[in-house]
Amino acid sequence: MSDWLIRPETPDDFPAIRTVQVAAFGEDRVADGVDRIRESWIYRPATSLVAVSDGEVVGHVMITGCTVTGEVGERKVAMLTPLGVLPEHKRRGVGSALVRAALARAAEAGEPFVVLEGSPAYYGALGFVASRDHGIEMQLPDWAPPEAGQVHLLPAYDPADRTLRGKITYPPVYG
């Protein structure tokens, strides 16, 4: 049994979420990005979740929006970013529980898939696969292997839907 509760974030959580993201990434850049996300069209409150243990926010994840652009035009799709857990709560299943809960909410919202940039070993264990195998291209940082561009297919995914193939475009909010 877990010692945390997962629920949607609220404005009262924002300072604690900032603390989590700074601690998880060791800098303000990701926390600043979370603030920018909340002020843009990509913010999806229903898929912005926190893990709370003994009244303290110990983890945070967001599924936000981005665009896939292909030969038949543009379509808004879902992207998981960022996932952060306080260092002293890592390796307890908080992060994977947050990802699973966010994916469930994205599925409930009718999303066809969720894309992300991340560790193939970590996210592969959660059902993510190489995005390029499904016709989804992601521009990755130079240090990232091609497998870091990943996708989790959800029940609404239709492999015949050509609007779901193309290049992922990140909104300006990501910098």
Rosetta silent file (secondary structure, phi, psi, omega in degrees, C-alpha in Angstrom):
SEQUENCE: MSDWLIRPETPDDFPAIRTVQVAAFGEDRVADGVDRIRESWIYRPATSLVAVSDGEVVGHVMITGCTVTGEVGERKVAMLTPLGVLPEHKRRGVGSALVRAALARAAEAGEPFVVLEGSPAYYGALGFVASRDHGIEMQLPDWAPPEAGQVHLLPAYDPADRTLRGKITYPPVYG
SCORE:     score description
SCORE:     0.000 S_00000001
   1 L     0.000  140.045 -178.506    0.000    0.000    0.000 S_00000001
   2 L   -80.822  157.324  177.778    1.274    3.465   -0.860 S_00000001
   3 L  -108.198   29.983  178.498    1.804    6.192    1.687 S_00000001
   4 L  -141.969  162.804  177.142    0.653    8.981   -0.614 S_00000001
   5 E  -118.623  136.278  175.974   -2.491   10.294   -2.259 S_00000001
   6 E  -106.154  131.296 -179.192   -2.603   11.435   -5.885 S_00000001
   7 E  -152.715  165.478  175.869   -4.940   14.296   -6.756 S_00000001
   8 E   -62.842  146.254  175.838   -5.191   17.282   -9.123 S_00000001
   9 L   -68.669  154.162  173.792   -3.011   20.241   -8.245 S_00000001
  10 L  -127.460  162.304  177.261   -4.630   23.354   -6.791 S_00000001
  11 H   -55.241  -31.026  177.670   -3.311   26.925   -6.622 S_00000001
  12 H   -64.230  -22.536 -179.963   -2.518   26.324   -2.955 S_00000001
  13 H   -83.106  -15.261 -170.425   -0.049   23.624   -4.099 S_00000001
  14 H   -54.360  -44.907  178.041    1.913   25.880   -6.468 S_00000001
  15 H   -62.093  -40.848  179.595    4.668   26.885   -3.975 S_00000001
  16 H   -67.938  -37.050  177.172    5.178   23.258   -2.904 S_00000001
  17 H   -62.757  -41.791  177.080    5.219   22.113   -6.547 S_00000001
  18 H   -58.943  -44.187  177.935    7.934   24.663   -7.249 S_00000001
  19 H   -59.183  -44.187  179.276    9.930   23.230   -4.316 S_00000001
  20 H   -60.839  -49.004 -175.868    9.505   19.698   -5.704 S_00000001
  21 H   -66.631  -39.682  177.726   10.607   20.645   -9.219 S_00000001
  22 H   -64.712  -43.746  179.789   13.639   22.649   -8.032 S_00000001
  23 H   -65.780  -39.923 -177.991   14.698   19.792   -5.752 S_00000001
  24 H   -68.202  -38.106 -174.955   14.134   17.178   -8.464 S_00000001
  25 H  -105.790   -7.553  176.422   16.060   19.028  -11.172 S_00000001
  26 L    71.565   18.387  178.792   18.537   20.978   -9.061 S_00000001
  27 L  -164.368  171.948 -177.243   17.671   24.312  -10.665 S_00000001
  28 L   -85.976  -14.871 -170.531   14.806   26.749  -11.278 S_00000001
  29 H   -53.745  -49.183 -177.826   14.455   26.222  -15.052 S_00000001
  30 H   -68.127  -42.356  178.198   11.822   23.452  -14.897 S_00000001
  31 H   -61.599  -40.103  176.174    9.885   25.166  -12.076 S_00000001
  32 H   -62.456  -38.710  177.822    9.880   28.393  -14.116 S_00000001
  33 H   -63.372  -38.847  177.233    8.554   26.375  -17.058 S_00000001
  34 H   -60.862  -42.299  177.931    5.705   25.032  -14.921 S_00000001
  35 H   -61.177  -42.151  179.461    4.747   28.620  -14.079 S_00000001
  36 H   -67.202  -38.690  179.222    4.752   29.518  -17.797 S_00000001
  37 H   -58.189  -44.747 -177.188    2.725   26.423  -18.669 S_00000001
  38 H   -63.378  -18.464 -179.616   -0.043   27.459  -16.280 S_00000001
  39 L   -98.197    7.344 -174.411   -0.354   30.779  -18.140 S_00000001
  40 L  -123.204  174.021 -179.640   -0.664   29.220  -21.617 S_00000001
  41 L   -66.551  -18.759 -176.101   -3.072   27.224  -23.747 S_00000001
  42 L   -79.975  -10.242 -178.128   -1.148   24.014  -23.074 S_00000001
  43 L   -69.981  129.093  178.968   -2.132   23.916  -19.386 S_00000001
  44 L  -127.945   91.336 -175.166   -4.523   21.082  -18.593 S_00000001
  45 H   -54.712  -34.124 -177.199   -5.490   21.270  -14.908 S_00000001
  46 H   -67.415  -20.526  179.521   -7.208   17.863  -14.938 S_00000001
  47 H  -116.532   24.069  172.404   -3.904   16.166  -15.836 S_00000001
  48 E  -109.912  104.570 -167.382   -1.670   18.233  -13.568 S_00000001
  49 E  -119.170  153.410  173.683   -1.341   16.021  -10.519 S_00000001
  50 E  -122.961  152.728  168.820    0.424   15.957   -7.177 S_00000001
  51 E  -107.013  128.409 -176.722    1.364   13.145   -4.842 S_00000001
  52 E  -119.127  129.660  177.428    0.790   14.094   -1.205 S_00000001
  53 E  -127.847  125.176 -178.929    2.284   12.251    1.771 S_00000001
  54 L    49.893   42.087  177.456    1.504   13.310    5.354 S_00000001
  55 L    79.260    0.447 -178.134    0.114   16.606    4.051 S_00000001
  56 E  -110.394  134.626  173.848    3.256   17.401    2.017 S_00000001
  57 E   -71.884  118.950 -177.422    3.459   17.551   -1.787 S_00000001
  58 E  -113.491  -10.366  179.566    6.206   15.039   -2.628 S_00000001
  59 E  -156.184  159.136 -176.959    5.708   14.655   -6.378 S_00000001
  60 E  -153.140  140.980  173.717    4.227   16.424   -9.383 S_00000001
  61 E  -143.557  151.001  175.357    3.455   15.605  -13.008 S_00000001
  62 E  -132.495  138.234  162.683    1.773   17.481  -15.842 S_00000001
  63 E  -109.139  119.372 -174.873    0.300   16.363  -19.117 S_00000001
  64 E  -115.111 -168.719  179.567    0.244   19.455  -21.267 S_00000001
  65 E  -109.078  153.717  170.729   -0.416   20.247  -24.903 S_00000001
  66 E  -151.748 -172.316 -176.986    1.763   20.360  -27.994 S_00000001
  67 E  -127.964  137.677  169.919    1.159   20.037  -31.722 S_00000001
  68 E  -106.736  127.965 -178.416    1.821   17.259  -34.197 S_00000001
  69 E  -118.231  122.365 -179.489    2.266   18.564  -37.740 S_00000001
  70 E  -136.098 -165.089 -175.317    2.135   16.184  -40.671 S_00000001
  71 L   -66.107  -17.834  179.882    1.146   15.965  -44.294 S_00000001
  72 L  -107.571   12.431  175.690   -2.555   16.472  -43.434 S_00000001
  73 E   118.340 -160.649 -176.934   -2.120   19.470  -41.143 S_00000001
  74 E  -109.652  150.215  176.075   -1.788   20.224  -37.449 S_00000001
  75 E  -147.577  135.839  175.761   -3.399   18.607  -34.450 S_00000001
  76 E   -77.361  134.083 -179.704   -3.112   19.355  -30.743 S_00000001
  77 E  -136.261  177.271 -175.153   -1.963   16.355  -28.735 S_00000001
  78 E   -99.627  142.993  178.067   -0.848   15.571  -25.181 S_00000001
  79 E  -132.913  135.090  176.358    2.693   15.682  -23.799 S_00000001
  80 E   -90.966  116.946  175.241    3.934   14.540  -20.401 S_00000001
  81 E  -176.521  134.222   -7.919    6.303   17.090  -18.903 S_00000001
  82 E   -97.140  167.964  170.317    7.603   17.543  -16.291 S_00000001
  83 E  -118.144  124.788  178.693    7.681   14.736  -13.738 S_00000001
  84 E  -138.917  141.735  177.739    9.388   15.577  -10.460 S_00000001
  85 E  -134.890  138.177  175.676    9.676   13.822   -7.101 S_00000001
  86 L   -55.454  135.623 -176.444   11.422   15.066   -3.968 S_00000001
  87 H   -52.145  -38.067 -178.309   14.778   13.243   -3.794 S_00000001
  88 H   -73.397   -6.086  178.248   14.002   11.700   -0.404 S_00000001
  89 H  -111.709    3.996  178.995   10.826   10.133   -1.868 S_00000001
  90 L   -71.048  159.039  178.519   12.384    8.651   -5.016 S_00000001
  91 L    65.161   26.291  176.624   12.475    4.911   -5.610 S_00000001
  92 L  -119.022    2.761  179.542    9.218    4.428   -3.704 S_00000001
  93 L    92.731    2.899 -178.680    6.902    4.318   -6.723 S_00000001
  94 H   -62.917  -49.509 -177.457    5.687    7.923   -6.457 S_00000001
  95 H   -61.089  -47.082 -178.620    6.801    8.890   -9.978 S_00000001
  96 H   -66.523  -35.450  177.003    5.378    5.813  -11.680 S_00000001
  97 H   -65.424  -40.433  176.851    2.092    6.206   -9.769 S_00000001
  98 H   -62.246  -45.149 -179.596    1.873    9.837  -10.889 S_00000001
  99 H   -62.246  -46.781 -179.910    2.530    8.875  -14.526 S_00000001
 100 H   -60.271  -42.461  179.774   -0.076    6.097  -14.444 S_00000001
 101 H   -65.496  -41.052  179.190   -2.681    8.422  -12.908 S_00000001
 102 H   -66.119  -41.316  177.426   -1.948   11.159  -15.475 S_00000001
 103 H   -62.729  -39.832  178.279   -2.192    8.660  -18.343 S_00000001
 104 H   -62.046  -41.095  178.971   -5.536    7.432  -16.996 S_00000001
 105 H   -68.695  -37.096  176.734   -6.859   10.991  -16.942 S_00000001
 106 H   -64.490  -40.335  177.348   -5.581   11.623  -20.471 S_00000001
 107 H   -63.272  -43.167  178.231   -7.355    8.457  -21.615 S_00000001
 108 H   -61.160  -30.855  179.530  -10.562    9.595  -19.887 S_00000001
 109 L   -81.293   -1.789  177.356  -10.265   12.890  -21.780 S_00000001
 110 L    85.386   13.905  178.213  -10.157   10.984  -25.087 S_00000001
 111 L   -65.692  141.934  178.297   -6.519   11.692  -25.912 S_00000001
 112 L   -79.258  -30.577  178.772   -5.129    9.302  -28.535 S_00000001
 113 E  -162.540  170.647  173.693   -1.634    9.267  -27.058 S_00000001
 114 E  -129.353  128.919  177.049    0.834   11.038  -24.802 S_00000001
 115 E  -103.751  161.196  174.509    4.358   11.893  -25.999 S_00000001
 116 E  -163.733  163.553  167.754    7.445   12.708  -23.949 S_00000001
 117 E  -107.983  124.698 -179.323   11.206   13.026  -23.970 S_00000001
 118 L  -178.974 -177.318 -178.249   12.728   10.787  -21.335 S_00000001
 119 L   -64.929  119.415  177.111   14.569    7.687  -20.270 S_00000001
 120 H   -61.011  -33.253  179.479   13.536    4.698  -22.389 S_00000001
 121 H   -66.971  -48.666 -178.026   14.298    2.359  -19.485 S_00000001
 122 H   -66.959  -54.486 -174.494   12.142    4.256  -16.971 S_00000001
 123 H   -75.799  -26.108  175.886    9.238    5.178  -19.233 S_00000001
 124 H   -61.025  -36.962  177.806    9.383    1.917  -21.203 S_00000001
 125 L   -66.429  -16.732  179.449    8.457    0.101  -18.000 S_00000001
 126 L  -101.671   10.715  175.307    5.346    2.319  -17.901 S_00000001
 127 L    97.648    4.325  176.611    4.225    1.386  -21.423 S_00000001
 128 L   -81.001  147.282  178.648    5.943    4.067  -23.486 S_00000001
 129 E  -132.841  167.910  179.933    7.536    3.043  -26.796 S_00000001
 130 E   -58.925  125.714 -177.479    9.692    4.779  -29.400 S_00000001
 131 H   -66.396  -35.071 -177.337    7.555    7.481  -31.020 S_00000001
 132 H   -62.017  -25.495  177.227    9.235    7.159  -34.407 S_00000001
 133 H   -67.801  -12.693  178.905    7.848    3.603  -34.671 S_00000001
 134 H  -116.847   18.968  176.518    4.406    5.249  -34.861 S_00000001
 135 L    75.876   22.660 -179.313    5.335    8.006  -37.306 S_00000001
 136 E  -113.026  117.345 -179.248    5.877   10.653  -34.634 S_00000001
 137 E   -99.537  138.237  177.744    9.083   12.649  -34.918 S_00000001
 138 L  -129.273  133.949  174.342   10.514   14.590  -31.992 S_00000001
 139 L   -80.448  114.795 -174.980   13.396   17.037  -32.055 S_00000001
 140 L  -106.081  156.614  174.375   15.583   15.854  -29.205 S_00000001
 141 L   -61.574  156.025 -178.330   18.560   17.466  -27.486 S_00000001
 142 L   -55.665  -33.528 -176.234   21.945   16.441  -28.883 S_00000001
 143 L   -78.070  -14.192 -173.239   22.682   14.319  -25.815 S_00000001
 144 L   -87.890  136.383  174.623   19.465   12.290  -26.060 S_00000001
 145 L   -70.872  157.254 -179.859   19.313    8.960  -27.911 S_00000001
 146 H   -56.231  -28.691 -179.073   16.621    8.634  -30.607 S_00000001
 147 H   -71.287   -9.906  179.335   14.702    6.278  -28.285 S_00000001
 148 H   -69.350  -23.014  173.965   14.169    9.168  -25.836 S_00000001
 149 E   -79.831  111.181 -171.171   11.312   10.386  -28.048 S_00000001
 150 E  -130.056  162.984  179.209    8.464    8.225  -26.783 S_00000001
 151 E  -142.137  144.494  171.980    4.730    7.756  -26.991 S_00000001
 152 E  -115.786  113.699 -179.464    2.128    5.963  -24.878 S_00000001
 153 E   -78.384  133.414 -177.988   -0.807    4.887  -27.027 S_00000001
 154 L  -108.604  168.216 -176.022   -4.184    5.273  -25.347 S_00000001
 155 L   -54.400  -29.787 -179.027   -7.523    3.562  -26.147 S_00000001
 156 L   -79.040   -3.491 -179.201   -8.626    6.408  -28.474 S_00000001
 157 L   -66.188  131.367  176.403   -5.540    5.904  -30.682 S_00000001
 158 L  -122.030  109.552 -177.179   -6.420    4.974  -34.270 S_00000001
 159 L   -62.133  -17.669  178.184   -3.388    3.859  -36.304 S_00000001
 160 L   -84.776   -9.330 -178.273   -5.241    4.792  -39.504 S_00000001
 161 L   -78.125  105.012 -176.271   -5.643    8.423  -38.374 S_00000001
 162 H   -70.204  -15.914  177.190   -3.025   10.313  -40.407 S_00000001
 163 H   -71.762   -9.177 -179.173   -3.414   13.426  -38.215 S_00000001
 164 H   -97.140   10.943  177.635   -1.558   11.480  -35.515 S_00000001
 165 L  -122.498  141.756  178.829    1.662   11.241  -37.543 S_00000001
 166 E   146.563 -159.152 -176.537    4.222   13.955  -38.103 S_00000001
 167 E   -99.945  133.972  176.315    6.630   16.155  -36.225 S_00000001
 168 E   -76.259  129.817  175.825    5.969   17.306  -32.672 S_00000001
 169 E  -111.384  125.680 -179.859    6.126   21.087  -32.329 S_00000001
 170 L   -86.292  135.584  177.067    6.789   22.466  -28.899 S_00000001
 171 L   -64.496  154.542  179.682    4.904   25.622  -27.893 S_00000001
 172 H   -55.165  -25.225 -178.611    7.038   28.723  -27.228 S_00000001
 173 H   -57.684  -25.741  179.009    6.326   28.329  -23.503 S_00000001
 174 H   -76.958   -9.597  178.649    8.950   25.557  -23.480 S_00000001
 175 L    75.344    0.000    0.000   11.603   28.060  -24.559 S_00000001
